C-alpha positions as CSV (number, residue, x, y, z in Angstrom):
1,M,18.0,18.3,7.7
2,K,21.7,18.6,6.9
3,K,21.7,15.1,5.4
4,L,18.6,16.1,3.3
5,V,20.4,19.2,1.9
6,Q,23.6,17.2,1.2
7,G,21.5,14.6,-0.5
8,L,19.9,17.2,-2.8
9,L,23.3,18.5,-3.8
10,D,24.6,15.0,-4.4
11,F,21.6,14.2,-6.6
12,Q,22.3,17.4,-8.7
13,R,26.0,16.6,-9.0
14,H,25.9,12.9,-9.8
15,S,22.4,11.5,-10.4
16,L,20.5,14.2,-12.3
17,P,22.2,13.7,-15.7
18,A,20.8,10.1,-15.8
19,Y,17.3,11.3,-14.9
20,R,17.2,14.5,-16.9
21,S,15.3,13.0,-19.8
22,T,12.9,11.2,-17.5
23,F,11.9,14.3,-15.6
24,A,11.6,16.2,-18.9
25,R,9.1,13.6,-20.0
26,L,7.3,13.6,-16.7
27,A,6.9,17.4,-16.8
28,H,4.1,16.8,-19.3
29,G,2.2,14.4,-17.1
30,Q,2.2,11.1,-15.2
31,T,0.9,7.7,-16.1
32,P,1.4,5.4,-13.1
33,D,-0.5,2.1,-13.2
34,C,-0.4,1.4,-9.5
35,L,-1.7,3.2,-6.4
36,F,0.7,2.2,-3.6
37,I,-0.7,2.8,0.0
38,A,2.1,2.7,2.5
39,C,2.9,3.8,6.1
40,A,4.6,7.1,6.7
41,D,7.3,5.2,8.7
42,S,10.7,6.5,7.6
43,R,12.0,3.0,7.3
44,V,9.5,2.1,4.5
45,V,10.7,3.3,1.1
46,P,8.6,1.8,-1.7
47,N,10.7,3.2,-4.5
48,L,13.8,1.6,-3.0
49,F,12.6,-1.9,-2.2
50,A,10.5,-2.2,-5.4
51,S,13.2,-0.6,-7.6
52,T,10.7,1.8,-9.2
53,N,11.5,5.0,-11.0
54,P,9.9,8.4,-10.9
55,G,6.4,8.2,-12.5
56,D,6.0,4.5,-11.8
57,L,3.9,4.7,-8.6
58,F,1.2,6.9,-7.3
59,V,2.0,6.7,-3.6
60,M,-0.2,7.6,-0.7
61,R,1.3,7.4,2.8
62,N,-0.2,7.9,6.3
63,V,0.2,6.6,9.8
64,G,-0.4,2.9,9.6
65,N,-1.1,2.6,5.9
66,M,-4.9,2.8,6.5
67,V,-7.9,3.7,4.4
68,P,-11.1,4.8,6.1
69,P,-14.2,3.1,4.8
70,S,-17.0,4.9,2.9
71,D,-20.7,5.2,3.2
72,S,-23.0,3.9,0.4
73,S,-22.5,7.0,-1.6
74,G,-18.7,6.8,-1.6
75,L,-18.1,9.5,1.0
76,S,-15.3,8.7,3.5
77,L,-16.5,8.1,7.0
78,S,-13.3,9.6,8.4
79,D,-10.4,11.6,7.0
80,R,-11.0,12.6,3.3
81,S,-7.4,12.7,2.1
82,E,-7.2,8.9,1.4
83,A,-10.5,8.9,-0.4
84,A,-9.4,11.9,-2.5
85,A,-6.2,10.1,-3.5
86,L,-8.3,7.0,-4.4
87,E,-10.7,9.0,-6.6
88,F,-7.9,10.9,-8.3
89,S,-5.9,7.8,-9.1
90,L,-8.8,5.8,-10.5
91,L,-10.5,8.6,-12.4
92,T,-7.5,10.6,-13.6
93,L,-4.7,8.1,-13.9
94,P,-4.4,4.7,-15.6
95,V,-4.3,2.8,-12.3
96,K,-5.2,-0.9,-12.6
97,D,-3.7,-2.1,-9.3
98,I,-3.9,-1.0,-5.7
99,V,-1.3,-2.2,-3.2
100,V,-1.8,-1.8,0.6
101,C,1.6,-2.4,2.2
102,G,2.0,-2.8,5.9
103,H,5.3,-3.4,7.7
104,S,6.9,-4.9,10.7
105,S,7.3,-3.0,14.0
106,C,4.6,-0.5,13.1
107,G,4.1,2.1,15.7
108,A,0.4,2.5,14.8
109,M,-0.2,-1.2,15.3
110,K,1.5,-1.1,18.7
111,A,-0.6,1.8,19.7
112,I,-3.8,0.1,18.7
113,L,-2.8,-3.0,20.6
114,S,-2.2,-0.9,23.7
115,G,-5.5,0.8,23.5
116,Y,-3.9,4.2,22.9
117,N,-6.2,7.2,23.5
118,D,-4.3,10.3,24.6
119,Q,-6.1,13.6,25.0
120,K,-2.8,15.3,24.0
121,T,-3.1,13.8,20.6
122,P,-6.8,13.9,19.6
123,N,-6.1,13.6,15.9
124,L,-3.9,10.6,16.2
125,S,-6.2,8.9,18.7
126,S,-9.2,9.5,16.3
127,W,-7.2,8.3,13.3
128,L,-6.2,5.0,15.0
129,D,-9.9,4.1,15.2
130,V,-9.7,3.3,11.5
131,G,-7.4,0.4,12.4
132,R,-9.5,-1.0,15.3
133,P,-11.6,-3.3,13.1
134,A,-8.4,-5.2,12.3
135,L,-7.9,-5.7,16.1
136,A,-11.2,-7.6,16.2
137,A,-10.0,-9.9,13.4
138,Y,-6.7,-10.4,15.1
139,E,-8.4,-11.4,18.3
140,R,-10.6,-13.9,16.5
141,G,-7.4,-15.6,15.4
142,G,-6.4,-17.5,12.3
143,K,-3.4,-18.4,10.1
144,V,-2.4,-14.9,9.3
145,G,0.9,-14.0,10.9
146,E,1.4,-17.2,12.8
147,G,4.6,-17.1,14.7
148,L,5.1,-13.3,14.5
149,A,5.0,-10.8,17.4
150,P,1.5,-9.6,18.2
151,Y,1.9,-6.2,16.7
152,D,3.3,-7.7,13.5
153,R,0.3,-10.1,13.3
154,L,-2.0,-7.2,13.8
155,S,-0.2,-5.3,11.0
156,Q,-0.9,-8.2,8.6
157,Y,-4.5,-8.4,9.7
158,S,-4.8,-4.6,9.2
159,V,-3.6,-4.9,5.6
160,L,-6.4,-7.2,4.9
161,Q,-8.9,-4.9,6.7
162,Q,-7.8,-1.9,4.6
163,L,-8.5,-4.0,1.5
164,E,-12.0,-4.5,2.8
165,H,-12.3,-0.8,3.5
166,L,-11.3,-0.1,-0.1
167,K,-14.2,-2.4,-1.3
168,T,-16.7,-0.1,0.4
169,Y,-16.1,2.5,-2.2
170,P,-18.6,2.2,-5.1
171,L,-15.9,3.2,-7.6
172,V,-13.6,0.3,-6.4
173,R,-16.5,-2.2,-6.4
174,E,-17.5,-1.2,-10.0
175,R,-13.9,-1.7,-11.3
176,L,-13.4,-5.0,-9.4
177,A,-16.7,-6.3,-10.9
178,A,-15.6,-5.2,-14.4
179,G,-12.2,-6.9,-14.0
180,T,-10.3,-3.6,-14.5
181,L,-8.8,-3.3,-11.0
182,R,-6.9,-5.6,-8.8
183,L,-6.2,-5.3,-5.0
184,H,-3.1,-6.6,-3.4
185,G,-2.0,-7.0,0.2
186,W,1.7,-6.7,0.9
187,W,3.8,-6.6,4.1
188,F,7.4,-5.4,4.4
189,D,9.7,-7.1,6.9
190,I,12.1,-4.3,7.8
191,G,14.7,-6.5,9.4
192,Q,14.9,-8.9,6.4
193,A,14.2,-6.2,3.8
194,R,11.8,-8.6,2.2
195,V,8.3,-8.0,0.9
196,H,5.5,-10.6,1.5
197,A,2.3,-10.9,-0.5
198,Y,-1.0,-12.2,0.8
199,R,-2.1,-15.5,-0.7
200,P,-5.8,-16.0,-0.2
201,D,-5.5,-19.7,-1.1
202,L,-3.0,-20.2,1.7
203,E,-4.6,-17.7,4.1
204,R,-1.2,-16.1,4.8
205,F,1.5,-13.7,3.6
206,T,4.4,-15.4,1.7
207,P,7.8,-13.9,0.7
208,I,8.0,-12.6,-2.8
209,D,11.0,-14.7,-3.8
210,E,11.9,-15.6,-7.4
211,L,9.4,-18.4,-7.7
212,E,6.6,-16.4,-6.0
213,G,7.4,-13.3,-8.1
214,E,7.3,-15.4,-11.3
215,R,3.9,-16.9,-10.3
216,M,2.5,-13.4,-9.6
217,I,3.7,-12.1,-13.0
218,R,2.1,-15.1,-14.8
219,E,-1.2,-14.5,-13.1
220,M,-1.2,-10.8,-13.9
221,E,-0.3,-11.5,-17.6
222,A,-3.1,-14.0,-17.8
223,A,-5.5,-11.4,-16.3
224,N,-4.3,-8.7,-18.7
225,G,-4.8,-11.1,-21.6
226,A,-8.3,-12.0,-20.6
227,E,-9.1,-8.2,-20.2
228,E,-7.8,-7.5,-23.7
229,A,-9.7,-10.4,-25.2
230,S,-12.9,-9.1,-23.5
231,H,-12.4,-5.6,-24.9
232,S,-11.7,-7.0,-28.4
233,A,-14.9,-9.1,-28.3
234,A,-16.9,-6.0,-27.2
């Protein structure tokens, strides 16, 4: 807590002048174009490793970066907080991309692998059920996470499972069908401080280096151009 207070004072003394105009603008509203779903783990700091500024990301964090699926009407089958953030971001903000970002050495994944179910932590035990479908995919095997520790492989499988959970929401399916929303699976290697992105064509997560980053940007620009052309034609 002492470090937190000292950090606040340091921000006010040294960093605030450079951000004063940014916060003055943001006081009138926010326009992030990405919903970023990350783990609550203190080692995972999206704004740091993605070099984003205040107002760039709408961030939702929880234990294990998970999203409970919904029923056919769009009502979450578990905790409602994630579904509320999803609805708010898509209906109120100009969000066109959703990133689910897992990470290495995730405590939630280790707990799921161990079959964690402790009566002293009923809420945590219940919440971890959201991640158990990923365990079944992990046990079936595949190329995802080959060579990694079991809990890291499960973490990558879980990212893919949460993307499938997102697709159970009618609002998400509608926007995917219309081409106005993109889903992305990312995974942060803490030890290497490097983000990997899932490549469906390769069936694995690959590091976002210069070449991969440029490829991703070209794909997004092409998709944006196609969307604009479609709107113009309409």
